[in-house]
Short mmCIF file of C-alpha atoms and ligand atoms in Angstrom, two decimals:
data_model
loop_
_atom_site.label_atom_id
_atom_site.label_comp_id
_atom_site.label_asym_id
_atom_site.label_seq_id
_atom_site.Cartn_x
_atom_site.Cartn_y
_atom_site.Cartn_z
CA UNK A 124 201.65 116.61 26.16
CA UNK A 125 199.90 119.71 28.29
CA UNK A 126 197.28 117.43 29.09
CA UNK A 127 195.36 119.49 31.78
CA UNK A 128 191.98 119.25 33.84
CA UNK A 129 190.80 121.96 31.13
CA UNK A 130 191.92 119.96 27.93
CA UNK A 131 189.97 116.87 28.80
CA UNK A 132 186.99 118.63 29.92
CA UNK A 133 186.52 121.20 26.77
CA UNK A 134 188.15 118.13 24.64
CA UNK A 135 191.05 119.97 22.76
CA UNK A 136 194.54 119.42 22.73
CA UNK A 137 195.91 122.42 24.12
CA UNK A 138 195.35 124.40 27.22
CA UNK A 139 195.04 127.87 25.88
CA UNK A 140 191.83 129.65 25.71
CA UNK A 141 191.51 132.42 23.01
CA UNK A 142 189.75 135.66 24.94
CA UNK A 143 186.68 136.61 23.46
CA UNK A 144 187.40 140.43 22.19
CA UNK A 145 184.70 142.59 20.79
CA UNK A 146 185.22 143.33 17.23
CA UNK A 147 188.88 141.55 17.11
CA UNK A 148 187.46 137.42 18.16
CA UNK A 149 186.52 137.10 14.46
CA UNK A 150 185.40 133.63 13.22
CA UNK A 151 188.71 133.19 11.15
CA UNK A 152 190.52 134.02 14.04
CA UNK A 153 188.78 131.12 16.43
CA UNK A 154 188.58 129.13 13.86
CA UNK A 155 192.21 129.25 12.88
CA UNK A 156 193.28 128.90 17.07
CA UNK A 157 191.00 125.71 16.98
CA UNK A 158 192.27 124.38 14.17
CA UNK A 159 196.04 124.92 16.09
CA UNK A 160 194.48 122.64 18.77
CA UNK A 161 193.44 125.38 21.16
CA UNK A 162 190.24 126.62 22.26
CA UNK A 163 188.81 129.55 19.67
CA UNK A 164 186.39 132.13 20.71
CA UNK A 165 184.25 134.19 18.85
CA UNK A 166 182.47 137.49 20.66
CA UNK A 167 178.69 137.78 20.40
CA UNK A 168 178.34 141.18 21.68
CA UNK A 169 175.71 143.21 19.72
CA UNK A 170 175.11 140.50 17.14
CA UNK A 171 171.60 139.92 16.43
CA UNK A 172 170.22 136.12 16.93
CA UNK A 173 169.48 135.47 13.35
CA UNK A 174 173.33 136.75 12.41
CA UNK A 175 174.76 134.57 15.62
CA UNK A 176 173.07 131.54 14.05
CA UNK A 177 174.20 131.99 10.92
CA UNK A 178 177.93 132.63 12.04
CA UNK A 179 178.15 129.85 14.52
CA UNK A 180 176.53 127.53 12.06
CA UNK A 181 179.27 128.13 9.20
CA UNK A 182 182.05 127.27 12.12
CA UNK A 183 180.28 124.20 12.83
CA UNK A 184 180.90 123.10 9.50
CA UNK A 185 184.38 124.66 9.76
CA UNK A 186 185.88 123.82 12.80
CA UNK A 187 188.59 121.00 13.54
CA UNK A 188 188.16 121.12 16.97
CA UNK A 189 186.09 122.61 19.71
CA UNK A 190 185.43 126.38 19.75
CA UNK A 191 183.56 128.75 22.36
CA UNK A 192 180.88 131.93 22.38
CA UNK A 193 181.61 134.86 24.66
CA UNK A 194 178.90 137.39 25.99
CA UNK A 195 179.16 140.61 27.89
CA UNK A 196 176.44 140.68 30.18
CA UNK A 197 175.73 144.99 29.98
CA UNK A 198 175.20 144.18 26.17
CA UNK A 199 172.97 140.93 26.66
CA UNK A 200 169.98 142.06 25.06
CA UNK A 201 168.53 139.04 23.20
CA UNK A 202 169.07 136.39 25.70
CA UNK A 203 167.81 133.78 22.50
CA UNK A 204 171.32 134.36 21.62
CA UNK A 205 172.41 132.56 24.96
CA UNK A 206 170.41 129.45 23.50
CA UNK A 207 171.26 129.72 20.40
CA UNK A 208 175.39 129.47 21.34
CA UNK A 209 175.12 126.36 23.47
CA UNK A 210 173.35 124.29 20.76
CA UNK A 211 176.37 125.45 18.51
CA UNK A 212 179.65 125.58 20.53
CA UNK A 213 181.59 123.53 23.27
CA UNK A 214 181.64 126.48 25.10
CA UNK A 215 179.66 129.05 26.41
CA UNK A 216 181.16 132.27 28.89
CA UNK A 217 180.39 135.56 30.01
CA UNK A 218 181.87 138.12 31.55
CA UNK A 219 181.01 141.63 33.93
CA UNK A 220 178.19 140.79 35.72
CA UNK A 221 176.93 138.78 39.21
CA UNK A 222 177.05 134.89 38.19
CA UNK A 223 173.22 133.82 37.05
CA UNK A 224 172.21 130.26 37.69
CA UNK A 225 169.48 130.57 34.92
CA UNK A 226 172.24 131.54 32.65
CA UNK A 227 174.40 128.51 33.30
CA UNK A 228 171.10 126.30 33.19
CA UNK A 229 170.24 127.83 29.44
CA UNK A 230 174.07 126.84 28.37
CA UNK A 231 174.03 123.56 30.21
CA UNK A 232 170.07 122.79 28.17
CA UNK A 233 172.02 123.21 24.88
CA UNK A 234 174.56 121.18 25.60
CA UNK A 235 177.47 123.50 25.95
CA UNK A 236 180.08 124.37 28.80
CA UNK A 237 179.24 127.47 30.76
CA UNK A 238 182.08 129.64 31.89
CA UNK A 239 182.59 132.66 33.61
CA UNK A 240 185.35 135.28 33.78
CA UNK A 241 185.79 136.70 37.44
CA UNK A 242 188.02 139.07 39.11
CA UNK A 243 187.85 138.28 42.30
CA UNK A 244 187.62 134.68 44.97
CA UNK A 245 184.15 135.53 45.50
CA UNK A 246 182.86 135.90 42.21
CA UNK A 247 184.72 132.62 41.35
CA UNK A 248 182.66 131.14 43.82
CA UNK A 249 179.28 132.11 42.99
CA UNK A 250 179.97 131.43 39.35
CA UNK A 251 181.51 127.60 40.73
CA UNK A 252 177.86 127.68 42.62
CA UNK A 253 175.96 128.95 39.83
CA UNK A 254 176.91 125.92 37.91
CA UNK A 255 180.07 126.74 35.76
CA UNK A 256 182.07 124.52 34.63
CA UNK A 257 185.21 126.47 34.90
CA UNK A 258 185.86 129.81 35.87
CA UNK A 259 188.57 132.64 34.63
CA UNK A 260 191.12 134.42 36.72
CA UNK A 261 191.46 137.33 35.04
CA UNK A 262 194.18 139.76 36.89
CA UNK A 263 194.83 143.29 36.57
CA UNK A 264 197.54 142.80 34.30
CA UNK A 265 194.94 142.10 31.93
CA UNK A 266 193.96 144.69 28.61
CA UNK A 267 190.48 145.15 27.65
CA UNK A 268 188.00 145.68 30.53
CA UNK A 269 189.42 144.62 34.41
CA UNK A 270 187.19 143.21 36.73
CA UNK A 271 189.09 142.75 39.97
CA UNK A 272 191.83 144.70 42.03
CA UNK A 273 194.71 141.96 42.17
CA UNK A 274 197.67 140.93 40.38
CA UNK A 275 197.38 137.51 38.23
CA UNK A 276 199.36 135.65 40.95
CA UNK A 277 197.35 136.58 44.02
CA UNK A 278 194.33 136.43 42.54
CA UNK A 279 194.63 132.80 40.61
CA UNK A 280 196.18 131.48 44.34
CA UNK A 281 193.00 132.74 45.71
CA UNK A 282 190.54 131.44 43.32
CA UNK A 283 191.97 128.09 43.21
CA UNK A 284 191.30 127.58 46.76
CA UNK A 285 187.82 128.61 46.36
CA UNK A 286 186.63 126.74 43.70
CA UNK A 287 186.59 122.71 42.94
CA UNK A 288 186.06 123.38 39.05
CA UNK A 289 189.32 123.93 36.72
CA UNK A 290 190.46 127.83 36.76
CA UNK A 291 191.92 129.45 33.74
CA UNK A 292 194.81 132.02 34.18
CA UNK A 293 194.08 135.16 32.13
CA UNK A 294 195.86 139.02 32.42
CA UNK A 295 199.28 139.34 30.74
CA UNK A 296 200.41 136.45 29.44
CA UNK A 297 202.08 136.29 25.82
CA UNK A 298 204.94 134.41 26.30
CA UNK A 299 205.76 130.72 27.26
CA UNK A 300 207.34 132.06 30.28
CA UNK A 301 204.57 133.01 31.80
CA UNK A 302 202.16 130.16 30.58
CA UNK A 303 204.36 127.98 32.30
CA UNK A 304 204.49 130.07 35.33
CA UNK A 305 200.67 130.15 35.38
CA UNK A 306 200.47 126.17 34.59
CA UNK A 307 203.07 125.47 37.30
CA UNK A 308 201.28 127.51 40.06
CA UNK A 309 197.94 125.50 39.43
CA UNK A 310 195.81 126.96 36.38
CA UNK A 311 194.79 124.51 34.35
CA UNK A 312 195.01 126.59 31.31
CA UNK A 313 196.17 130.08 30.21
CA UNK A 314 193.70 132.44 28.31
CA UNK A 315 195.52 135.03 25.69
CA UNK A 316 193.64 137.87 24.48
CA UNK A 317 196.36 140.97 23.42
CA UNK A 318 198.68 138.41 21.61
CA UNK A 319 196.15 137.78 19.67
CA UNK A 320 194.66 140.79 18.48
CA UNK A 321 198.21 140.82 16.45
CA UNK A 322 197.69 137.44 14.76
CA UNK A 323 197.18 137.57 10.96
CA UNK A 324 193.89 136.48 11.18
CA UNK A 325 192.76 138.89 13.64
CA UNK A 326 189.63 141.89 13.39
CA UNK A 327 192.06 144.37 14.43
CA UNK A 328 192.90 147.56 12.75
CA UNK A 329 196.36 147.54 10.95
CA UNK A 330 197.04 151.05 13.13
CA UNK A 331 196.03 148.89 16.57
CA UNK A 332 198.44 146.35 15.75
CA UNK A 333 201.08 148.12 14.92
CA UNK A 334 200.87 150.31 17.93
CA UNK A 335 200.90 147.07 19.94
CA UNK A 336 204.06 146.22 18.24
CA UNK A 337 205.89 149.32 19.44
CA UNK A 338 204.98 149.56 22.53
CA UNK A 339 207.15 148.53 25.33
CA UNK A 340 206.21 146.46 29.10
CA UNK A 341 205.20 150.17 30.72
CA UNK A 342 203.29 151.53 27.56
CA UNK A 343 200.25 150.17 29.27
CA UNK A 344 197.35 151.71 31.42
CA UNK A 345 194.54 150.97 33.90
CA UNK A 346 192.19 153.93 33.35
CA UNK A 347 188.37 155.00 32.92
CA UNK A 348 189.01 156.97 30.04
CA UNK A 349 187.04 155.24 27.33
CA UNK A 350 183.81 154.53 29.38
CA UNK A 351 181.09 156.29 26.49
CA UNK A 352 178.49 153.73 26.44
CA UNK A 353 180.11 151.48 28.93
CA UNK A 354 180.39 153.49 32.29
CA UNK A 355 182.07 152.35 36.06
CA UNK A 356 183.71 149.63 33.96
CA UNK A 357 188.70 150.33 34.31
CA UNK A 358 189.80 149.31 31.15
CA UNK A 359 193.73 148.63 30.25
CA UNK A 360 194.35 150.17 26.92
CA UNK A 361 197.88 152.11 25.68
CA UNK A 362 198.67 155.13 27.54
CA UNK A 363 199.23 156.76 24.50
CA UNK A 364 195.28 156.40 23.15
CA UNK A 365 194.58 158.08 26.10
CA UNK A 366 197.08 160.85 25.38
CA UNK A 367 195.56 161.14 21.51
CA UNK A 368 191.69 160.89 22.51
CA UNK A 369 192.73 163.73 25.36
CA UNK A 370 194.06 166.34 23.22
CA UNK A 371 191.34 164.99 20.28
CA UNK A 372 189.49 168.09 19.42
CA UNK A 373 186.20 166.75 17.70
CA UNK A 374 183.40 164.69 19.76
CA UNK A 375 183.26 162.14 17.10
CA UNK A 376 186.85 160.09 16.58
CA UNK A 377 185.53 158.29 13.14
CA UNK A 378 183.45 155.10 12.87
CA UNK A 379 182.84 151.60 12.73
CA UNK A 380 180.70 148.55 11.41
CA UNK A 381 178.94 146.61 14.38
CA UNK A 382 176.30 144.01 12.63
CA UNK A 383 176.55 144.98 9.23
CA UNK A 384 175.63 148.70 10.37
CA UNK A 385 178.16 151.93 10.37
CA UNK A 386 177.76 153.37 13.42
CA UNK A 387 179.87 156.66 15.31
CA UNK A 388 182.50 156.01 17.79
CA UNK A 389 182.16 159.09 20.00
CA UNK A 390 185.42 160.29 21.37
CA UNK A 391 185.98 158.17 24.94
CA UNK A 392 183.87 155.52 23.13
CA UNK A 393 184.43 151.78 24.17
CA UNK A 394 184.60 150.14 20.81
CA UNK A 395 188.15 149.39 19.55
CA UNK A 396 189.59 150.09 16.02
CA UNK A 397 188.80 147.16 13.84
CA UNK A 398 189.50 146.44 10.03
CA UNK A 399 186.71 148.75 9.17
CA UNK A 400 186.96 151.43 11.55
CA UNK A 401 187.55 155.21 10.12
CA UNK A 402 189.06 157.87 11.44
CA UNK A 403 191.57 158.36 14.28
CA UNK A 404 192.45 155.01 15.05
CA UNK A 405 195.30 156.18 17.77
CA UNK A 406 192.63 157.85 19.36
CA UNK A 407 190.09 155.37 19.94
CA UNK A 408 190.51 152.56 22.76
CA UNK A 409 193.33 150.69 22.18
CA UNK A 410 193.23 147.82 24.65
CA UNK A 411 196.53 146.11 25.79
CA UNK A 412 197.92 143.89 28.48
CA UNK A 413 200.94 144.33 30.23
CA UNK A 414 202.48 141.79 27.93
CA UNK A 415 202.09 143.65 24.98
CA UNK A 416 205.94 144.76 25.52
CA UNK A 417 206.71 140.73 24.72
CA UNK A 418 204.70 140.89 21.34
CA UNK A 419 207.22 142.23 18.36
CA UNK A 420 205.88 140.58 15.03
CA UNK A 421 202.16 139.96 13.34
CA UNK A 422 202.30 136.43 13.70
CA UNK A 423 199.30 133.21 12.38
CA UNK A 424 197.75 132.16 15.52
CA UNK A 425 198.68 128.59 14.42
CA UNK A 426 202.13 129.79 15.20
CA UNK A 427 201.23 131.71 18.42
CA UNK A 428 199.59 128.40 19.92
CA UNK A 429 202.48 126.76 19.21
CA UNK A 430 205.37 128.59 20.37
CA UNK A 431 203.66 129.25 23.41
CA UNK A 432 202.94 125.61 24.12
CA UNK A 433 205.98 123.74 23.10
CA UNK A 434 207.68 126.50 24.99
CA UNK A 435 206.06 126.03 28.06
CA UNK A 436 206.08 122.83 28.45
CA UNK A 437 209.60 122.67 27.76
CA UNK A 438 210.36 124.77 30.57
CA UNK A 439 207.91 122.90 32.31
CA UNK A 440 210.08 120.04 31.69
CA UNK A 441 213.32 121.72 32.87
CA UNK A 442 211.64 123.18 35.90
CA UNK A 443 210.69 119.43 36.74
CA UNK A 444 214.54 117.74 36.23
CA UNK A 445 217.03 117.88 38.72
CA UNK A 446 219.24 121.06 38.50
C1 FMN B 549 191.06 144.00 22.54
C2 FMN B 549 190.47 143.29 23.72
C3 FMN B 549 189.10 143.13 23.78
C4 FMN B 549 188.53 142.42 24.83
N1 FMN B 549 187.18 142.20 24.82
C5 FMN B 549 186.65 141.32 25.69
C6 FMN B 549 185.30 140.88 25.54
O1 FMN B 549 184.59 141.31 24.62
N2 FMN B 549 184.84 139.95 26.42
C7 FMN B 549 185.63 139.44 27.41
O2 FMN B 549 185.17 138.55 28.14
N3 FMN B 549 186.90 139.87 27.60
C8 FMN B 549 187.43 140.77 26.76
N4 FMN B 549 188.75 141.15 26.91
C9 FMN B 549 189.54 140.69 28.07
C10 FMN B 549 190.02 139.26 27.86
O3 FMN B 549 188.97 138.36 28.09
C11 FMN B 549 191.19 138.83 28.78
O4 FMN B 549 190.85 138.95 30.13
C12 FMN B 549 192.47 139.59 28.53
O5 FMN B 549 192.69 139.80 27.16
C13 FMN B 549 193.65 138.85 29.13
O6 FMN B 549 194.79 139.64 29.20
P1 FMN B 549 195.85 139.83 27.99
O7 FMN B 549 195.18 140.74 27.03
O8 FMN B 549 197.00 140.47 28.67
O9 FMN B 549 196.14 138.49 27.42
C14 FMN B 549 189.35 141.90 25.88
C15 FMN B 549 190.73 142.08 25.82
C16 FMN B 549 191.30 142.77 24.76
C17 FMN B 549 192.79 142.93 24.72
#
């Protein structure tokens, strides 16, 4: 029924994009949001080519619908990887860095979609130029890392005059509310990323979720705090992570298991908790939105996908008939 420019290019059902999310994207979670009719991501970051293959190649077999790779471009070190993803998945995207032609070329050779998350008009505009096929709107609301300066609203009215290709809203949105909100002001789809880091099927330490659970609207913020090993780069995590790794009085918080190897998490580290992770969980980076007060229950993303699309387009529907 939410047949959008974005559903008939990527070819699912659904116009809700999964964010890629270091540690938390796992295979069973994109697998499962596929399978629900959306668009799954898994996050490549640090994995070696040989392990990427491998992963993407069990999903192929896996999959009931189309799913997506996501790269950070400061951790892009085996750019085989970048081939490697397009010969496997519908969609290709990266994110925190100038948009690279060659990039989009490598993704397009494989057969894939290239994407790219952006922050601001501009960079929507040189990733439209570079070759994308759609771009990301990602506003400040957003958790996780925060490219641009502006709001969701501004910023998606902004890109969507820039660029011809369909635009993707991303940065606080949990709820059907505001995925109909973002649909109705011109995104062709919504991407999710904190409401699903509490799905059942999600990487995400137990600790993580649960402090997601309690936290309220305002429990949320914009900070540099956690920039050990990834520096000049605001994050949105839980004010009260901030408040733990502060007052934290060792310079390791615990650690965690990033391709198959244990590694430390030094305190102000950028990795999040996952299922692994040791230590002080509250006191590692706990990224959140500013919809994280919306999210009150662990949830399958099966029924995430759907309660925020029938529930959007029903008050899409409303919003449409005569008052
Ligand atoms: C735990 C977490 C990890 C994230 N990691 C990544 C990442 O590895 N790559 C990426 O492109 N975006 C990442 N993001 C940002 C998302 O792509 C997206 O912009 C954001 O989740 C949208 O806002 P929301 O969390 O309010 O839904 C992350 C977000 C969260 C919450």
């Amino acid at each position: 029924m939410l047949e959008t420019r974005f559903t008939r290019l990527v070819g699912c059902e659904i116009p809700i994009q999964q964010a890629g999310m270091g540690g938390i994207a796992t295979p069973e979670l994109a697998l499962a949001v596929s399978r629900a009719g959306a668009l799954g991501m898994v996050t490549a970051t640090l994995v070696p080519p040989a392990a990427l293959a491998q992963t993407l190649s069990a999903m192929q077999g896996a999959a009931g619908g189309p799913f997506g790779v996501s790269f950070l471009l400061p951790f892009l070190d085996q750019r085989e990887c970048v081939g490697i993803a397009a010969q496997a998945a519908r969609v290709v995207e990266f994110f925190w860095g100038t948009p690279d032609p060659g990039l989009v070329a490598e993704v397009h050779a494989g057969r894939a979609l290239a994407a790219w998350q952006v922050g601001s008009a501009d960079e929507a505009r040189a990733a439209a130029d570079a070759g994308c096929d759609f771009v990301v709107a990602q506003g400040q609301e957003a958790g996780g890392h925060v490219r641009g300066r502006l709001g969701l609203l501004s910023l998606l009215d902004s890109v969507l005059a820039a660029v011809p290709v369909p635009v993707l809203a991303a940065g606080g949105i949990a709820t059907p509310r505001a995925m109909a909100a973002a649909l109705a002001a011109g995104a062709a789809g919504v991407r999710v990323g904190t409401r699903f880091v509490t799905a059942k099927e999600s990487g995400a330490h137990p600790l993580y979720v649960k402090a997601l659970i309690d936290a309220g609207p305002e429990d949320t913020v914009l900070t540099d705090t956690f920039s050990v090993l990834w520096p000049n780069a605001p994050h949105r995590v839980l004010r009260s992570c901030v408040e733990a790794a502060r007052t934290f009085p060792r310079d390791v918080t615990g650690e965690i298991e990033i391709a198959g190897r244990r590694i430390a998490v030094p305190r102000f580290g950028v990795p999040c908790p996952t299922r692994s992770t040791t230590g002080e969980i509250c006191a590692m980076a706990l990224y959140a939105g500013e919809s994280v007060g919306q999210i009150s229950s662990v949830e399958p993303a099966a029924a995430i996908v759907e309660e925020l699309s029938t529930g959007a387009e029903r008050l899409l529907r409303a919003a449409a008939s005569p008052l």
